[in-house]
């Protein structure tokens, strides 16, 4: 039994410690927003936050998150990034987006005014096959602005 | 009957097959084209809402369902707006007209006195108390469309032509939205032990070793050389499959040589020849300019592995698939499973971005075969990443040799293209070609090599005929019949390699003539809409070229997709030293009436980035035992740090019919990059991908 926190709720999962966190999230906790793309830490579709830092859920073993705090895309559903991505229509098929939003949320958490280069660097481990990159970059900039304006309002 | 009914209406005449009105004051729109990430369900909903005069939010769309939606074949070739859009427009207009005619009879007035506001019927500006939901049943919508109802003029559009937000995006952004996320009662997960290729026989399988690696319960389903690991725990079956290949001994598996991964290996192979235009000129004709261009095999490389669900209950098999065509897939499944079509239901569920014939149909057969062996369960099959890269159908390598005899002004007077390529379309519906069927005790026969006819835009010949004013145009296409890998449809078919070759060659001819490439093109282009996109992109980019070889390159590419869909011209600015860094891309496109401009721009941008990725980076590689580009390190694609700034301009042309535009930037982008690299380097690279190695070779001749 592994106990950890997901999106603010404590959960206990009966599974081997070596089971990928991604499988646990998707199949045991019904959190399907974290997606399988490669299982190789190469595409970023499975990105989640672990104690606020982006990690690949596909390769992260359940045992290693015991007692720690996991945030998935479902836990970011009210984050200004979501509205910004919709405003920019930043996506085509959308498969890459949840992982990208997770990384972008981590970036904005530590840097409320990232430059374009800093955003690119934060997202560069994510693949988007449809070519929505420029829209995605604009969406992150828009969300950063919204967060800053919200903070000063 | 109107003589110009769109194909989809011809095949699905009944109005109520497309449109009905639900009690919650929504409009049920059923279509056969499916969402592949291109935004089609939003655009089709806009068209229906426009013609019916209802708010867009009232439209609930069902797309791709053999039980409940019309048969529109496959979602391919940028045809969805052209064909399905025209069909939905016609059907919606006719539904509106028939219902209003009926109401006019009831109210004893002329239909001209009636209007519709968000589904409510008005007479002389006043509510009648009637609307679609309480009155549509009075009209006979179970009848066949005649196509005679007038459609709205584009000047009256309020919903078409606006940037309606994608209907499917919110769910995809935040949660379960994909076929991969579906869960059904009694669901079992499955993974496949893939037969290495047609004819390979499984001689031994060390089940005990696989069970040790899996560390949990699962069963092995085997039909001939089709083997699947099936169980309740996805992690366990994934582990089983991951260890499966090393514990399997295959006999009679095909071997490969490294040269087979190159386009040049196709030249001279046995082939079926096709001539387009004038007969081929002799290859040794004197006083001609010649050059050979190529692109290797490339992969769809979808971000998600292929996935399907299937369940066999009470003699009916239900399949969920991200296929491009639910009806064609149903037919293919019927053929392989030996079932009547009536006992198979295929429903579309969305997958990751689809750019053509990928593994969707194959994995659907995988799931169906297992379901037949394990009835009363829902079988969910998901391919592994390396399986996706190894077994999806690739886009064929192509070698294109161009020759031109020039006139006194240095323009081509006689143009000849000689093309070597494998098939660009080997969909299951066009004769076999499903992986698991090759592994069955009685394997499906090998599909007969064929390529789309010119009437469908051709495959290897797609965009091989220049649109320029050239007196004599000749194309000789060699469809290579025996290929090292399975090839089939990918975005644009032969258009990207052909336009890369043609537009590179045009630049080379312009240079020979000592002319600016844009001026050279315009001097031999009389089509006004083509001229307009070229002139527009030149203006956008502030076209002005300095000397070649400075490391900064500017290049242009143009085509009209299939020579009859959307026009696109692209300019690329890049830096090329040892590697290529794309700086800016400008694009002008004319797609006629645009349903959703932002969605259209999204397609232009995506096509530019996808084409840039292919042009700069992508190649399927082969080792002795098969494909070796099995992950994102060995099959790199363009990343955030490599994507240029993109500026697009859609030419306003609503008076023209909509033209398919999802593929229109593909060829022009590849060509513009090739031409910009040639300008920046001062020497030309004619073989894609334009990698660092190729640049170093070009810079260090000999």
Short mmCIF file of N, CA and C in Angstrom, two decimals, chain B residues 315 641 675:
data_model
loop_
_atom_site.label_atom_id
_atom_site.label_comp_id
_atom_site.label_asym_id
_atom_site.label_seq_id
_atom_site.Cartn_x
_atom_site.Cartn_y
_atom_site.Cartn_z
N UNK B 315 -23.00 -12.27 -30.75
CA UNK B 315 -22.82 -12.39 -32.19
C UNK B 315 -22.55 -11.08 -32.91
N UNK B 641 12.36 24.55 -29.52
CA UNK B 641 13.52 25.43 -29.72
C UNK B 641 13.91 25.55 -31.20
N UNK B 675 15.28 25.89 -50.88
CA UNK B 675 15.78 27.05 -51.63
C UNK B 675 16.51 28.04 -50.72
#
